[in-house]
mmCIF file of C-alpha atoms in Angstrom:
data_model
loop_
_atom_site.group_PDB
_atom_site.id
_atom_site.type_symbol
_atom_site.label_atom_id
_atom_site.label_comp_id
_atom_site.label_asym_id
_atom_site.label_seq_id
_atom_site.Cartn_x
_atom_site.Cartn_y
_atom_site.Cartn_z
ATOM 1 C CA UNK P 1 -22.272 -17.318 -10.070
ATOM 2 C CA UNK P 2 -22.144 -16.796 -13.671
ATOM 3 C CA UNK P 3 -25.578 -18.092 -14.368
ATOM 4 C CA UNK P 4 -27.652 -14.955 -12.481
ATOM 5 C CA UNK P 5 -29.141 -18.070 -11.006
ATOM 6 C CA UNK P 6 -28.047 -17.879 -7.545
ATOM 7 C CA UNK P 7 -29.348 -15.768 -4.985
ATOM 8 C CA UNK P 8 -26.923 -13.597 -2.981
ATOM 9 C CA UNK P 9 -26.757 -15.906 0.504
ATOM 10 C CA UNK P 10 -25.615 -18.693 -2.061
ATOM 11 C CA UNK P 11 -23.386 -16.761 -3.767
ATOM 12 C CA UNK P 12 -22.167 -15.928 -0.341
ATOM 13 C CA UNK P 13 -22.038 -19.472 0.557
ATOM 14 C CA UNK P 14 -20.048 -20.294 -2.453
ATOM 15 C CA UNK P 15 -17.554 -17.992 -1.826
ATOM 16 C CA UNK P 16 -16.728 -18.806 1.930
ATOM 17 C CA UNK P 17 -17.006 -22.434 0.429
ATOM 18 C CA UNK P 18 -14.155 -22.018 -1.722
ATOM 19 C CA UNK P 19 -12.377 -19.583 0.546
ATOM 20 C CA UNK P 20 -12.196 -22.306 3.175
ATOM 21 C CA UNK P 21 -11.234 -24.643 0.635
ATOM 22 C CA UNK P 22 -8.255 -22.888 -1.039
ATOM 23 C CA UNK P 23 -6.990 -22.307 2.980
ATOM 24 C CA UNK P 24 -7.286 -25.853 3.364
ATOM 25 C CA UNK P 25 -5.039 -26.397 0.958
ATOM 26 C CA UNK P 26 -2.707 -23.300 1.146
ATOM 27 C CA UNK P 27 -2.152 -24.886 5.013
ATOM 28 C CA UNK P 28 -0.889 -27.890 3.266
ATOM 29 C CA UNK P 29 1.239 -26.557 1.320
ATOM 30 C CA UNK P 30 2.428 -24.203 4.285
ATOM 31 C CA UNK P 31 3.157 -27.317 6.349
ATOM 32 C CA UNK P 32 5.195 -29.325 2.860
ATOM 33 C CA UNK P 33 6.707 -26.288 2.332
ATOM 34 C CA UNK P 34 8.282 -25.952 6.097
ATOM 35 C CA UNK P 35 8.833 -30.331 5.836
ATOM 36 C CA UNK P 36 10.549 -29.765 2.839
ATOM 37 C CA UNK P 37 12.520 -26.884 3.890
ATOM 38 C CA UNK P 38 13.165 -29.093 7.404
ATOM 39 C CA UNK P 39 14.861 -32.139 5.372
ATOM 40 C CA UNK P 40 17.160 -30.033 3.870
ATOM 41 C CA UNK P 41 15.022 -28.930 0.487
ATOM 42 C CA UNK P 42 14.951 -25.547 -0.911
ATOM 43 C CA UNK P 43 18.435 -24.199 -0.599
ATOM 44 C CA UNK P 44 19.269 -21.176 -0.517
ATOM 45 C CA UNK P 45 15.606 -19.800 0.541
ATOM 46 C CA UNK P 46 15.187 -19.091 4.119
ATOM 47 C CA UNK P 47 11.939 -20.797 5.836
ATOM 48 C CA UNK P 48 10.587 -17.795 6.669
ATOM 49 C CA UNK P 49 10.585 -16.535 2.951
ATOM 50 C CA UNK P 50 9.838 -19.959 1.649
ATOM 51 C CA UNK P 51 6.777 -19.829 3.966
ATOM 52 C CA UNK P 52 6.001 -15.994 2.936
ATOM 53 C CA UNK P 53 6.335 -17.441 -0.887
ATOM 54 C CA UNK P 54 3.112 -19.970 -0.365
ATOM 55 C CA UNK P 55 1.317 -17.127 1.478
ATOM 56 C CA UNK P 56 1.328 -14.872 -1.078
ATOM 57 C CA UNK P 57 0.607 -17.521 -3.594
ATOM 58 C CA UNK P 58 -2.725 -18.275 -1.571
ATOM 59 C CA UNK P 59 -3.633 -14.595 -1.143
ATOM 60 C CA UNK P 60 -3.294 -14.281 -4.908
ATOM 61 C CA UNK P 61 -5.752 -17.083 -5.312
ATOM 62 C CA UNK P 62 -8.103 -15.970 -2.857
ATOM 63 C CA UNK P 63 -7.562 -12.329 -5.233
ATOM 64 C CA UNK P 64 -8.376 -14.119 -8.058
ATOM 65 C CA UNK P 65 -11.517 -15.509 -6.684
ATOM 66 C CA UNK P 66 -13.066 -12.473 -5.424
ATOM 67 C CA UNK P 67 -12.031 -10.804 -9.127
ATOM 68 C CA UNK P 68 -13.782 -14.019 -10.763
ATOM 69 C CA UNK P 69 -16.790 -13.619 -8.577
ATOM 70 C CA UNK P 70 -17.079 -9.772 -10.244
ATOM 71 C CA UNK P 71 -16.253 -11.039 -13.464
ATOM 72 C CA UNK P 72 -19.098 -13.438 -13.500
ATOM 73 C CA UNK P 73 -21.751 -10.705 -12.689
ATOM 74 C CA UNK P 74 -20.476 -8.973 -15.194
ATOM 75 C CA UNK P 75 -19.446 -6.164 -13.174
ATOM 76 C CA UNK P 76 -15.971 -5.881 -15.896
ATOM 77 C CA UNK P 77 -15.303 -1.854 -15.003
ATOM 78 C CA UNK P 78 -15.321 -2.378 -11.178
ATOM 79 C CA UNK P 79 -12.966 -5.688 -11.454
ATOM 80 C CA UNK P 80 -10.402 -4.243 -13.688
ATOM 81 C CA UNK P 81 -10.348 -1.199 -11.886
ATOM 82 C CA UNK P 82 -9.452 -2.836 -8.917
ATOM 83 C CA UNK P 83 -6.699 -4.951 -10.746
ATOM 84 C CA UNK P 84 -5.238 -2.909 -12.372
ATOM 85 C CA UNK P 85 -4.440 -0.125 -9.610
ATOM 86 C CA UNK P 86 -3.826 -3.173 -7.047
ATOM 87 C CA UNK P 87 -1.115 -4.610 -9.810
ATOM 88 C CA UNK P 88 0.806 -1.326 -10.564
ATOM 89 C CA UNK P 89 0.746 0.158 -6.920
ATOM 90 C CA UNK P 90 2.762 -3.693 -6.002
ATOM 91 C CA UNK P 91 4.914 -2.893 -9.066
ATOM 92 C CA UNK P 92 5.938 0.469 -8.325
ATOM 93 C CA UNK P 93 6.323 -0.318 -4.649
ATOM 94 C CA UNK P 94 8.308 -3.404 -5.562
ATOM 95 C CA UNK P 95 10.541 -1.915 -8.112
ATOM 96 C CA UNK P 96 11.119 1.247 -5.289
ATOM 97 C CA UNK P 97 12.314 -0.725 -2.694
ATOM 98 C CA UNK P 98 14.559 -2.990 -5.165
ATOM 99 C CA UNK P 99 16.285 -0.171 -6.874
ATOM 100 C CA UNK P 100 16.968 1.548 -2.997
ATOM 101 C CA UNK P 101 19.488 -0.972 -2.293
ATOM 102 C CA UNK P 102 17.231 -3.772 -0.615
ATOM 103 C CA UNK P 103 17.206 -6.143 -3.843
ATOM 104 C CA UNK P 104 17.237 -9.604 -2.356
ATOM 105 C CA UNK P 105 14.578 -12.219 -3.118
ATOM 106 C CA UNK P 106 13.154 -12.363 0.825
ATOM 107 C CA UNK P 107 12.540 -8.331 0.308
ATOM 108 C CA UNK P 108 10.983 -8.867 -3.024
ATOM 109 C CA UNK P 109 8.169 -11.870 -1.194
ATOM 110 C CA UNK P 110 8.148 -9.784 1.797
ATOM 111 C CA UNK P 111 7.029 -6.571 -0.201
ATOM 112 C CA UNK P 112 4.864 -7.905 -2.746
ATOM 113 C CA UNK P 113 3.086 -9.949 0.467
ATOM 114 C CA UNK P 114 2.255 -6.943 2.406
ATOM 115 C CA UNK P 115 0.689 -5.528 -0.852
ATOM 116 C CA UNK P 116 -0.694 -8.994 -1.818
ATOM 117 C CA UNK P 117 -2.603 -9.136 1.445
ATOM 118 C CA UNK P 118 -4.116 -5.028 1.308
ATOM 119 C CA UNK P 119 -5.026 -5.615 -2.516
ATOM 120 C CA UNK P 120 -6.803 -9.111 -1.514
ATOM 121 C CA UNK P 121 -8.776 -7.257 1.355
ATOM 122 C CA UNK P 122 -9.149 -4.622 -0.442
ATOM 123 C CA UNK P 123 -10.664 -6.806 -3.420
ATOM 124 C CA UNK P 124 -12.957 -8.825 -1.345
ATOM 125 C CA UNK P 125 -14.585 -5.868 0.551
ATOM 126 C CA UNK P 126 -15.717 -4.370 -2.822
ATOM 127 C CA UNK P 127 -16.633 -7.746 -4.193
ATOM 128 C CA UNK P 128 -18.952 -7.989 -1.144
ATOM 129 C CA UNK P 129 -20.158 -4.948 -1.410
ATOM 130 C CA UNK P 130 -20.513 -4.894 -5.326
ATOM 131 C CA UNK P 131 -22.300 -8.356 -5.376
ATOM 132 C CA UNK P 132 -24.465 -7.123 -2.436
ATOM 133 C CA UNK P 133 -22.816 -9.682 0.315
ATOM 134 C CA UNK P 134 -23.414 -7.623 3.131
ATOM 135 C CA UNK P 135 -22.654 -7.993 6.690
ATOM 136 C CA UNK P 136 -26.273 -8.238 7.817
ATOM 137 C CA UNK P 137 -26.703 -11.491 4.933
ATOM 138 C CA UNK P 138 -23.541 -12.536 6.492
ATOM 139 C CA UNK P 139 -24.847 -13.105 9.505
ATOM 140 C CA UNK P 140 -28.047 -14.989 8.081
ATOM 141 C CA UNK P 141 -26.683 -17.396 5.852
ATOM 142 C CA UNK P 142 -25.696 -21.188 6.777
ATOM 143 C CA UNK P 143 -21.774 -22.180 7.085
ATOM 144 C CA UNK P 144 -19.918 -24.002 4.881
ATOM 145 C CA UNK P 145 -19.612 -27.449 5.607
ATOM 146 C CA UNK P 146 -17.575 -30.640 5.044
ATOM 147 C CA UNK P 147 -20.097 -31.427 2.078
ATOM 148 C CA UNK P 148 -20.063 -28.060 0.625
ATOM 149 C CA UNK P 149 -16.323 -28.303 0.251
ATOM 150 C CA UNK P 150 -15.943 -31.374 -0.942
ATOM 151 C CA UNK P 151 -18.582 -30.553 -3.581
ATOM 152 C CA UNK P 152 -16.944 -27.398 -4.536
ATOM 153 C CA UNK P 153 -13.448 -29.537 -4.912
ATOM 154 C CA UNK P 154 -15.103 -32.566 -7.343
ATOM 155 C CA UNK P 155 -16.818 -29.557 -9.220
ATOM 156 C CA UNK P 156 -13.545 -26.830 -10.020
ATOM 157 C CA UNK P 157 -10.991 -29.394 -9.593
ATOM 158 C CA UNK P 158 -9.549 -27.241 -12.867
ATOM 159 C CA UNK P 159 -10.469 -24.468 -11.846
ATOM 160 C CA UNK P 160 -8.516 -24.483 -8.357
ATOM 161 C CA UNK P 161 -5.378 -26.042 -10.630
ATOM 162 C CA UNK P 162 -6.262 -23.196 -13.196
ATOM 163 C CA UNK P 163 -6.127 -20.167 -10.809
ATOM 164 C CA UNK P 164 -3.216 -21.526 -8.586
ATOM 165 C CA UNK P 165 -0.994 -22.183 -12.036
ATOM 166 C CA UNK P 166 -2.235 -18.367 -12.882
ATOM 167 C CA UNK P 167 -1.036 -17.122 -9.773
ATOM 168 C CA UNK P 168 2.675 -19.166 -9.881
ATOM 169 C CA UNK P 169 3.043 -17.887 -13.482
ATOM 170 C CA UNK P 170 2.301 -14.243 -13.077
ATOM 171 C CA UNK P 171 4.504 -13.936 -9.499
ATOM 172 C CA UNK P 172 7.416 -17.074 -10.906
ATOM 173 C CA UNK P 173 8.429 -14.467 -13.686
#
Protein backbone atom coordinates (compact mmCIF):
# COMPACT_ATOMS: atom_id res chain seq x y z
CA UNK A 1 0.00 0.00 0.00
CA UNK A 2 2.79 2.19 0.81
CA UNK A 3 4.36 2.08 -2.58
CA UNK A 4 1.33 4.21 -4.57
CA UNK A 5 1.81 1.12 -6.64
CA UNK A 6 -1.34 -0.63 -6.15
CA UNK A 7 -4.49 0.15 -7.62
CA UNK A 8 -7.54 0.55 -5.35
CA UNK A 9 -9.34 -3.16 -6.06
CA UNK A 10 -5.82 -4.48 -4.82
CA UNK A 11 -5.56 -2.42 -2.12
CA UNK A 12 -9.02 -3.63 -1.43
CA UNK A 13 -7.97 -7.11 -1.87
CA UNK A 14 -5.16 -6.70 0.50
CA UNK A 15 -7.11 -5.52 3.10
CA UNK A 16 -9.97 -8.22 3.16
CA UNK A 17 -6.79 -10.51 2.73
CA UNK A 18 -5.43 -9.64 5.94
CA UNK A 19 -8.78 -9.02 7.57
CA UNK A 20 -9.64 -12.67 6.97
CA UNK A 21 -6.35 -13.58 8.08
CA UNK A 22 -6.10 -11.83 11.49
CA UNK A 23 -9.94 -13.55 12.09
CA UNK A 24 -8.42 -16.70 11.33
CA UNK A 25 -6.29 -16.40 13.88
CA UNK A 26 -8.25 -14.30 16.49
CA UNK A 27 -10.78 -17.66 16.17
CA UNK A 28 -7.86 -19.59 17.36
CA UNK A 29 -7.08 -17.90 19.94
CA UNK A 30 -10.93 -17.58 20.86
CA UNK A 31 -11.15 -21.38 20.85
CA UNK A 32 -7.33 -21.75 23.21
CA UNK A 33 -8.58 -19.20 25.14
CA UNK A 34 -12.10 -21.07 26.06
CA UNK A 35 -9.67 -24.76 26.14
CA UNK A 36 -7.57 -23.13 28.40
CA UNK A 37 -10.12 -21.57 30.48
CA UNK A 38 -12.04 -25.30 30.24
CA UNK A 39 -8.89 -27.21 31.90
CA UNK A 40 -8.90 -25.11 34.66
CA UNK A 41 -6.39 -22.10 33.28
CA UNK A 42 -6.94 -18.53 33.85
CA UNK A 43 -8.21 -18.19 37.36
CA UNK A 44 -9.91 -15.82 38.51
CA UNK A 45 -11.19 -14.48 34.91
CA UNK A 46 -14.57 -15.57 33.96
CA UNK A 47 -14.86 -17.25 30.28
CA UNK A 48 -17.00 -14.85 29.17
CA UNK A 49 -14.47 -11.95 29.96
CA UNK A 50 -11.53 -14.08 29.05
CA UNK A 51 -13.30 -14.53 25.67
CA UNK A 52 -14.32 -10.62 25.54
CA UNK A 53 -10.35 -10.03 26.36
CA UNK A 54 -9.20 -11.82 22.83
CA UNK A 55 -12.08 -9.98 21.08
CA UNK A 56 -11.06 -6.81 21.80
CA UNK A 57 -7.48 -7.68 21.22
CA UNK A 58 -8.52 -8.69 17.52
CA UNK A 59 -10.70 -5.60 16.99
CA UNK A 60 -7.68 -3.54 18.01
CA UNK A 61 -5.67 -5.26 15.35
CA UNK A 62 -8.12 -5.08 12.76
CA UNK A 63 -8.02 -0.92 14.12
CA UNK A 64 -4.62 -0.90 13.61
CA UNK A 65 -4.79 -2.16 10.14
CA UNK A 66 -7.29 0.09 8.76
CA UNK A 67 -5.08 3.14 10.61
CA UNK A 68 -1.87 1.54 8.81
CA UNK A 69 -3.67 1.37 5.53
CA UNK A 70 -4.20 5.52 5.99
CA UNK A 71 -0.88 5.87 7.21
CA UNK A 72 0.64 4.39 4.15
CA UNK A 73 -1.22 6.81 1.73
CA UNK A 74 -0.09 9.28 3.62
CA UNK A 75 -3.35 10.47 4.60
CA UNK A 76 -1.49 11.40 8.51
CA UNK A 77 -4.38 14.25 9.47
CA UNK A 78 -7.37 11.93 8.73
CA UNK A 79 -5.65 8.81 10.69
CA UNK A 80 -4.72 10.65 13.76
CA UNK A 81 -7.82 12.34 13.85
CA UNK A 82 -9.59 9.31 14.02
CA UNK A 83 -7.19 7.90 16.78
CA UNK A 84 -6.99 10.16 18.73
CA UNK A 85 -10.85 11.01 19.36
CA UNK A 86 -11.52 7.05 19.16
CA UNK A 87 -8.67 6.68 22.12
CA UNK A 88 -9.89 9.47 24.51
CA UNK A 89 -13.76 8.95 23.99
CA UNK A 90 -12.74 4.85 25.36
CA UNK A 91 -10.74 6.63 28.09
CA UNK A 92 -13.19 8.93 29.35
CA UNK A 93 -15.95 6.37 29.00
CA UNK A 94 -13.77 3.83 30.74
CA UNK A 95 -12.56 5.93 33.54
CA UNK A 96 -16.65 7.11 33.98
CA UNK A 97 -17.95 3.93 34.47
CA UNK A 98 -14.88 2.80 36.83
CA UNK A 99 -15.03 5.72 39.14
CA UNK A 100 -19.29 5.14 39.34
CA UNK A 101 -18.82 2.17 41.39
CA UNK A 102 -18.60 -0.61 38.56
CA UNK A 103 -14.63 -1.02 38.82
CA UNK A 104 -14.12 -4.70 38.19
CA UNK A 105 -11.88 -6.05 35.42
CA UNK A 106 -15.04 -7.84 33.32
CA UNK A 107 -16.62 -4.05 33.28
CA UNK A 108 -13.36 -2.57 32.28
CA UNK A 109 -13.12 -5.49 28.86
CA UNK A 110 -16.74 -5.19 28.56
CA UNK A 111 -16.59 -1.26 28.19
CA UNK A 112 -13.54 -0.73 26.36
CA UNK A 113 -15.07 -3.72 23.82
CA UNK A 114 -18.19 -1.96 23.02
CA UNK A 115 -16.00 1.14 22.22
CA UNK A 116 -13.27 -1.07 20.63
CA UNK A 117 -15.81 -2.44 18.18
CA UNK A 118 -17.67 1.41 17.21
CA UNK A 119 -14.02 2.97 16.91
CA UNK A 120 -12.92 -0.16 14.59
CA UNK A 121 -16.14 0.37 12.38
CA UNK A 122 -15.93 3.56 12.64
CA UNK A 123 -12.13 3.46 11.42
CA UNK A 124 -12.65 1.16 8.58
CA UNK A 125 -15.64 3.04 7.00
CA UNK A 126 -13.43 6.19 6.66
CA UNK A 127 -10.45 4.17 5.61
CA UNK A 128 -12.71 2.90 2.78
CA UNK A 129 -13.94 5.84 2.00
CA UNK A 130 -10.60 7.88 2.34
CA UNK A 131 -8.61 5.31 0.20
CA UNK A 132 -11.56 5.31 -2.29
CA UNK A 133 -12.73 1.47 -1.45
CA UNK A 134 -16.14 1.95 -2.28
CA UNK A 135 -19.05 -0.26 -2.20
CA UNK A 136 -19.56 -0.35 -5.97
CA UNK A 137 -15.39 -1.61 -6.26
CA UNK A 138 -16.47 -3.86 -3.56
CA UNK A 139 -18.63 -5.58 -5.43
CA UNK A 140 -16.15 -5.88 -8.53
CA UNK A 141 -13.14 -7.08 -7.09
CA UNK A 142 -12.06 -10.94 -6.73
CA UNK A 143 -12.17 -12.68 -3.06
CA UNK A 144 -9.52 -13.49 -1.08
CA UNK A 145 -8.39 -16.83 -1.30
CA UNK A 146 -6.45 -19.65 0.42
CA UNK A 147 -3.29 -18.38 -1.63
CA UNK A 148 -3.79 -14.81 -0.95
CA UNK A 149 -3.68 -15.54 2.74
CA UNK A 150 -1.12 -17.63 2.97
CA UNK A 151 0.95 -15.14 0.94
CA UNK A 152 -0.01 -12.29 3.08
CA UNK A 153 1.09 -14.59 6.31
CA UNK A 154 4.87 -15.65 4.76
CA UNK A 155 5.08 -11.85 3.76
CA UNK A 156 4.06 -9.75 7.42
CA UNK A 157 4.79 -12.62 9.54
CA UNK A 158 6.34 -9.45 11.77
CA UNK A 159 4.13 -7.43 11.02
CA UNK A 160 0.98 -9.53 12.32
CA UNK A 161 3.44 -10.32 15.60
CA UNK A 162 4.24 -6.47 15.51
CA UNK A 163 0.64 -5.10 15.58
CA UNK A 164 -0.82 -7.90 17.89
CA UNK A 165 2.26 -7.18 20.58
CA UNK A 166 1.13 -3.29 19.96
CA UNK A 167 -2.27 -3.99 20.74
CA UNK A 168 -1.46 -6.37 24.15
CA UNK A 169 0.92 -3.58 25.28
CA UNK A 170 -1.24 -0.54 24.91
CA UNK A 171 -4.65 -2.46 26.48
CA UNK A 172 -2.09 -4.98 29.20
CA UNK A 173 -1.16 -1.59 30.98
Amino acid sequence: IAAGESSPPEILKLIRTAEIVLSGFYFILLIGTAALKSMGGLPGVDLVTALAAVTLFWLLVLQNLYYSAMLARRLYTFASVIQVVGVVVRASATAFILANGHATFSTFIATQLVLAAIHCAVTRQYSMSLLNLRTELALKVSKPNLADGVSLVKRGRSLVLFSAAGAAVMQLD
